[in-house]
């Protein structure tokens, strides 16, 4: 509860990942990568350039990497992980759309979530694992980002926000 994981670009165009203890101010650089998320199995999942989703074992006690990085999914971007370790990520599709997918730990597709959509960004799996909220573009207005909810068990999606401004970075509380 008192530790924050984030990415930043310290005076370069390359993104790095760091972890910071909020109360003490202690900050540790983890390495290069972006959009990190903590997996309760003891790993940090992240994007390494254009090379998919990677993982690195991570010790919360020492705030240090605890092993070598490894590739989790070559085509995936923007992972999110539930409290029990279930991962959901965006898999780019041909034609400019993207699809949320489930994969098992061996890398096989276990299913898709919701419906394909243009430019899915920042997915967040609900605590009960029944829905995924995303920031995405609508076909009718390709410049507008809105918040959408994709149902996990059915190919349904619904638009949550409307209006002229872009809404972004949704998260379940």
PDB file of C-alpha atoms in Angstrom:
ATOM      1  CA  UNK A   1       0.000   0.000   0.000  1.00  0.00           C
ATOM      2  CA  UNK A   2       2.901   2.390   0.537  1.00  0.00           C
ATOM      3  CA  UNK A   3       4.804   1.594  -2.675  1.00  0.00           C
ATOM      4  CA  UNK A   4       4.262   3.011  -6.156  1.00  0.00           C
ATOM      5  CA  UNK A   5       5.425   1.587  -9.496  1.00  0.00           C
ATOM      6  CA  UNK A   6       5.817   3.936 -12.465  1.00  0.00           C
ATOM      7  CA  UNK A   7       7.681   4.701 -15.669  1.00  0.00           C
ATOM      8  CA  UNK A   8       9.433   7.901 -16.640  1.00  0.00           C
ATOM      9  CA  UNK A   9      11.779   9.397 -19.223  1.00  0.00           C
ATOM     10  CA  UNK A  10      14.694  10.996 -17.341  1.00  0.00           C
ATOM     11  CA  UNK A  11      16.129  13.475 -19.866  1.00  0.00           C
ATOM     12  CA  UNK A  12      16.006  10.893 -22.681  1.00  0.00           C
ATOM     13  CA  UNK A  13      13.482   9.475 -25.102  1.00  0.00           C
ATOM     14  CA  UNK A  14      13.918   6.001 -23.578  1.00  0.00           C
ATOM     15  CA  UNK A  15      11.488   5.096 -20.837  1.00  0.00           C
ATOM     16  CA  UNK A  16      12.620   3.567 -17.577  1.00  0.00           C
ATOM     17  CA  UNK A  17      10.768   1.884 -14.732  1.00  0.00           C
ATOM     18  CA  UNK A  18      11.137   2.769 -11.082  1.00  0.00           C
ATOM     19  CA  UNK A  19       9.520   1.939  -7.777  1.00  0.00           C
ATOM     20  CA  UNK A  20       9.161   4.414  -4.909  1.00  0.00           C
ATOM     21  CA  UNK A  21       8.238   3.976  -1.262  1.00  0.00           C
ATOM     22  CA  UNK A  22       5.821   6.783  -0.550  1.00  0.00           C
ATOM     23  CA  UNK A  23       6.614   7.292   3.148  1.00  0.00           C
ATOM     24  CA  UNK A  24      10.424   7.053   3.060  1.00  0.00           C
ATOM     25  CA  UNK A  25      10.927   8.517  -0.418  1.00  0.00           C
ATOM     26  CA  UNK A  26      13.297   5.670  -1.311  1.00  0.00           C
ATOM     27  CA  UNK A  27      13.276   5.210  -5.070  1.00  0.00           C
ATOM     28  CA  UNK A  28      14.829   2.346  -7.015  1.00  0.00           C
ATOM     29  CA  UNK A  29      15.422   2.233 -10.752  1.00  0.00           C
ATOM     30  CA  UNK A  30      14.354  -1.169 -12.100  1.00  0.00           C
ATOM     31  CA  UNK A  31      15.505  -0.815 -15.701  1.00  0.00           C
ATOM     32  CA  UNK A  32      14.304   0.177 -19.141  1.00  0.00           C
ATOM     33  CA  UNK A  33      10.680  -0.418 -20.075  1.00  0.00           C
ATOM     34  CA  UNK A  34       7.266   1.211 -19.886  1.00  0.00           C
ATOM     35  CA  UNK A  35       3.723   0.717 -18.592  1.00  0.00           C
ATOM     36  CA  UNK A  36       4.767  -1.514 -15.678  1.00  0.00           C
ATOM     37  CA  UNK A  37       2.212  -3.402 -13.620  1.00  0.00           C
ATOM     38  CA  UNK A  38       2.797  -5.637 -10.613  1.00  0.00           C
ATOM     39  CA  UNK A  39       1.718  -9.274 -10.840  1.00  0.00           C
ATOM     40  CA  UNK A  40       0.892 -10.878  -7.458  1.00  0.00           C
ATOM     41  CA  UNK A  41       3.032 -13.868  -8.507  1.00  0.00           C
ATOM     42  CA  UNK A  42       6.047 -11.645  -7.738  1.00  0.00           C
ATOM     43  CA  UNK A  43       6.768 -10.214 -11.185  1.00  0.00           C
ATOM     44  CA  UNK A  44       6.630  -6.840 -12.864  1.00  0.00           C
ATOM     45  CA  UNK A  45       5.065  -7.006 -16.327  1.00  0.00           C
ATOM     46  CA  UNK A  46       6.027  -4.262 -18.756  1.00  0.00           C
ATOM     47  CA  UNK A  47       6.546  -3.276 -22.356  1.00  0.00           C
ATOM     48  CA  UNK A  48      10.092  -3.382 -23.689  1.00  0.00           C
ATOM     49  CA  UNK A  49      10.122  -1.096 -26.737  1.00  0.00           C
ATOM     50  CA  UNK A  50       8.107  -2.701 -29.524  1.00  0.00           C
ATOM     51  CA  UNK A  51       8.907  -6.248 -28.411  1.00  0.00           C
ATOM     52  CA  UNK A  52       5.752  -7.227 -26.539  1.00  0.00           C
ATOM     53  CA  UNK A  53       5.101  -7.905 -22.856  1.00  0.00           C
ATOM     54  CA  UNK A  54       8.045  -8.876 -20.673  1.00  0.00           C
ATOM     55  CA  UNK A  55       8.287  -9.926 -17.027  1.00  0.00           C
ATOM     56  CA  UNK A  56      10.996  -9.671 -14.421  1.00  0.00           C
ATOM     57  CA  UNK A  57      10.904 -11.362 -11.002  1.00  0.00           C
ATOM     58  CA  UNK A  58      10.647  -8.663  -8.332  1.00  0.00           C
ATOM     59  CA  UNK A  59      11.149  -8.702  -4.547  1.00  0.00           C
ATOM     60  CA  UNK A  60       8.786  -6.260  -2.822  1.00  0.00           C
ATOM     61  CA  UNK A  61      10.856  -6.394   0.382  1.00  0.00           C
ATOM     62  CA  UNK A  62      14.082  -5.145  -1.182  1.00  0.00           C
ATOM     63  CA  UNK A  63      12.432  -3.316  -4.120  1.00  0.00           C
ATOM     64  CA  UNK A  64      14.916  -5.034  -6.428  1.00  0.00           C
ATOM     65  CA  UNK A  65      14.736  -7.242  -9.480  1.00  0.00           C
ATOM     66  CA  UNK A  66      15.132 -10.853  -8.324  1.00  0.00           C
ATOM     67  CA  UNK A  67      16.072 -12.550 -11.583  1.00  0.00           C
ATOM     68  CA  UNK A  68      16.349 -12.203 -15.330  1.00  0.00           C
ATOM     69  CA  UNK A  69      13.669 -10.738 -17.566  1.00  0.00           C
ATOM     70  CA  UNK A  70      11.756 -13.009 -19.945  1.00  0.00           C
ATOM     71  CA  UNK A  71       9.256 -12.598 -22.771  1.00  0.00           C
ATOM     72  CA  UNK A  72       5.637 -13.311 -21.784  1.00  0.00           C
ATOM     73  CA  UNK A  73       3.780 -12.383 -24.975  1.00  0.00           C
ATOM     74  CA  UNK A  74       5.365 -11.214 -28.226  1.00  0.00           C
ATOM     75  CA  UNK A  75       2.267  -9.502 -29.667  1.00  0.00           C
ATOM     76  CA  UNK A  76       0.746  -8.023 -26.523  1.00  0.00           C
ATOM     77  CA  UNK A  77       0.713  -4.499 -25.151  1.00  0.00           C
ATOM     78  CA  UNK A  78      -0.684  -2.774 -22.074  1.00  0.00           C
ATOM     79  CA  UNK A  79      -1.096  -5.672 -19.615  1.00  0.00           C
ATOM     80  CA  UNK A  80      -3.236  -5.516 -16.487  1.00  0.00           C
ATOM     81  CA  UNK A  81      -3.284  -8.191 -13.784  1.00  0.00           C
ATOM     82  CA  UNK A  82      -6.032  -9.069 -11.294  1.00  0.00           C
ATOM     83  CA  UNK A  83      -5.348  -9.655  -7.609  1.00  0.00           C
ATOM     84  CA  UNK A  84      -5.166 -13.404  -8.187  1.00  0.00           C
ATOM     85  CA  UNK A  85      -2.700 -13.162 -11.079  1.00  0.00           C
ATOM     86  CA  UNK A  86      -4.999 -13.296 -14.134  1.00  0.00           C
ATOM     87  CA  UNK A  87      -3.544 -11.208 -16.981  1.00  0.00           C
ATOM     88  CA  UNK A  88      -5.486  -9.341 -19.647  1.00  0.00           C
ATOM     89  CA  UNK A  89      -3.774  -7.414 -22.419  1.00  0.00           C
ATOM     90  CA  UNK A  90      -4.374  -5.753 -25.763  1.00  0.00           C
ATOM     91  CA  UNK A  91      -3.519  -7.743 -28.887  1.00  0.00           C
ATOM     92  CA  UNK A  92      -3.284  -5.608 -32.055  1.00  0.00           C
ATOM     93  CA  UNK A  93      -5.476  -6.790 -34.933  1.00  0.00           C
ATOM     94  CA  UNK A  94      -5.193  -6.131 -38.658  1.00  0.00           C
ATOM     95  CA  UNK A  95      -7.160  -3.188 -39.999  1.00  0.00           C
ATOM     96  CA  UNK A  96      -6.489  -0.810 -37.115  1.00  0.00           C
ATOM     97  CA  UNK A  97      -8.627  -2.544 -34.497  1.00  0.00           C
ATOM     98  CA  UNK A  98      -7.462  -4.241 -31.333  1.00  0.00           C
ATOM     99  CA  UNK A  99      -8.892  -7.076 -29.240  1.00  0.00           C
ATOM    100  CA  UNK A 100      -8.610  -7.815 -25.528  1.00  0.00           C
ATOM    101  CA  UNK A 101      -7.549 -11.424 -24.967  1.00  0.00           C
ATOM    102  CA  UNK A 102      -7.010 -13.908 -22.128  1.00  0.00           C
ATOM    103  CA  UNK A 103      -4.030 -16.225 -22.333  1.00  0.00           C
ATOM    104  CA  UNK A 104      -3.133 -19.061 -20.017  1.00  0.00           C
ATOM    105  CA  UNK A 105       0.308 -19.308 -18.436  1.00  0.00           C
ATOM    106  CA  UNK A 106       1.560 -21.461 -21.323  1.00  0.00           C
ATOM    107  CA  UNK A 107       0.710 -18.699 -23.825  1.00  0.00           C
ATOM    108  CA  UNK A 108      -2.366 -20.257 -25.432  1.00  0.00           C
ATOM    109  CA  UNK A 109      -5.324 -17.961 -26.085  1.00  0.00           C
ATOM    110  CA  UNK A 110      -7.999 -18.867 -23.556  1.00  0.00           C
ATOM    111  CA  UNK A 111     -10.562 -16.435 -24.986  1.00  0.00           C
ATOM    112  CA  UNK A 112     -11.342 -12.928 -26.120  1.00  0.00           C
ATOM    113  CA  UNK A 113     -13.002 -10.158 -24.146  1.00  0.00           C
ATOM    114  CA  UNK A 114     -15.659  -7.797 -25.462  1.00  0.00           C
ATOM    115  CA  UNK A 115     -15.468  -6.761 -29.102  1.00  0.00           C
ATOM    116  CA  UNK A 116     -12.647  -5.417 -31.295  1.00  0.00           C
ATOM    117  CA  UNK A 117     -12.192  -1.675 -31.034  1.00  0.00           C
ATOM    118  CA  UNK A 118      -9.973   1.101 -32.375  1.00  0.00           C
ATOM    119  CA  UNK A 119      -6.954   2.066 -30.286  1.00  0.00           C
ATOM    120  CA  UNK A 120      -7.575   0.334 -26.956  1.00  0.00           C
ATOM    121  CA  UNK A 121      -5.420   1.951 -24.274  1.00  0.00           C
ATOM    122  CA  UNK A 122      -5.031   1.476 -20.517  1.00  0.00           C
ATOM    123  CA  UNK A 123      -7.182  -1.613 -19.829  1.00  0.00           C
ATOM    124  CA  UNK A 124      -7.998  -2.348 -16.197  1.00  0.00           C
ATOM    125  CA  UNK A 125      -9.586  -5.639 -15.097  1.00  0.00           C
ATOM    126  CA  UNK A 126     -12.389  -5.286 -12.526  1.00  0.00           C
ATOM    127  CA  UNK A 127     -11.700  -6.759  -9.072  1.00  0.00           C
ATOM    128  CA  UNK A 128     -14.358  -9.448  -9.675  1.00  0.00           C
ATOM    129  CA  UNK A 129     -12.862 -10.210 -13.138  1.00  0.00           C
ATOM    130  CA  UNK A 130     -16.210  -9.763 -14.936  1.00  0.00           C
ATOM    131  CA  UNK A 131     -15.399  -6.571 -16.875  1.00  0.00           C
ATOM    132  CA  UNK A 132     -12.477  -4.645 -18.336  1.00  0.00           C
ATOM    133  CA  UNK A 133     -12.600  -0.866 -18.525  1.00  0.00           C
ATOM    134  CA  UNK A 134     -10.566   0.761 -21.320  1.00  0.00           C
ATOM    135  CA  UNK A 135      -9.811   4.047 -22.967  1.00  0.00           C
ATOM    136  CA  UNK A 136     -10.557   3.686 -26.685  1.00  0.00           C
ATOM    137  CA  UNK A 137     -11.524   5.498 -29.846  1.00  0.00           C
ATOM    138  CA  UNK A 138     -14.930   5.218 -31.452  1.00  0.00           C
ATOM    139  CA  UNK A 139     -15.326   4.423 -35.144  1.00  0.00           C
ATOM    140  CA  UNK A 140     -17.682   7.413 -35.486  1.00  0.00           C
ATOM    141  CA  UNK A 141     -15.093   9.863 -34.121  1.00  0.00           C
ATOM    142  CA  UNK A 142     -11.544   8.503 -34.558  1.00  0.00           C
ATOM    143  CA  UNK A 143      -9.981  11.491 -32.750  1.00  0.00           C
ATOM    144  CA  UNK A 144     -12.106  11.109 -29.593  1.00  0.00           C
ATOM    145  CA  UNK A 145     -11.037   8.922 -26.648  1.00  0.00           C
ATOM    146  CA  UNK A 146     -13.834   7.721 -24.388  1.00  0.00           C
ATOM    147  CA  UNK A 147     -14.146   5.190 -21.584  1.00  0.00           C
ATOM    148  CA  UNK A 148     -15.667   1.822 -22.525  1.00  0.00           C
ATOM    149  CA  UNK A 149     -16.526  -1.290 -20.520  1.00  0.00           C
ATOM    150  CA  UNK A 150     -16.007  -4.722 -22.105  1.00  0.00           C
ATOM    151  CA  UNK A 151     -17.832  -7.710 -20.606  1.00  0.00           C
ATOM    152  CA  UNK A 152     -15.621 -10.746 -19.987  1.00  0.00           C
ATOM    153  CA  UNK A 153     -18.175 -13.541 -20.515  1.00  0.00           C
ATOM    154  CA  UNK A 154     -20.055 -12.058 -23.500  1.00  0.00           C
ATOM    155  CA  UNK A 155     -18.924 -10.173 -26.621  1.00  0.00           C
ATOM    156  CA  UNK A 156     -20.486  -6.967 -25.276  1.00  0.00           C
ATOM    157  CA  UNK A 157     -19.064  -3.503 -24.833  1.00  0.00           C
ATOM    158  CA  UNK A 158     -20.701  -0.288 -23.676  1.00  0.00           C
ATOM    159  CA  UNK A 159     -19.650   3.333 -23.830  1.00  0.00           C
ATOM    160  CA  UNK A 160     -19.390   4.954 -20.414  1.00  0.00           C
ATOM    161  CA  UNK A 161     -18.447   8.555 -21.289  1.00  0.00           C
ATOM    162  CA  UNK A 162     -19.710  10.965 -23.923  1.00  0.00           C
ATOM    163  CA  UNK A 163     -18.850  14.538 -24.788  1.00  0.00           C
ATOM    164  CA  UNK A 164     -16.306  16.668 -26.615  1.00  0.00           C
ATOM    165  CA  UNK A 165     -13.354  16.088 -24.256  1.00  0.00           C
ATOM    166  CA  UNK A 166     -11.071  13.046 -24.223  1.00  0.00           C
ATOM    167  CA  UNK A 167     -11.435  10.806 -21.172  1.00  0.00           C
ATOM    168  CA  UNK A 168      -8.481   8.611 -20.247  1.00  0.00           C
ATOM    169  CA  UNK A 169      -6.757   6.242 -17.834  1.00  0.00           C
ATOM    170  CA  UNK A 170      -9.740   4.471 -16.248  1.00  0.00           C
ATOM    171  CA  UNK A 171      -9.219   2.362 -13.123  1.00  0.00           C
ATOM    172  CA  UNK A 172     -11.476   0.363 -10.812  1.00  0.00           C
ATOM    173  CA  UNK A 173     -11.492   1.335  -7.136  1.00  0.00           C
TER     174      UNK A 173
END
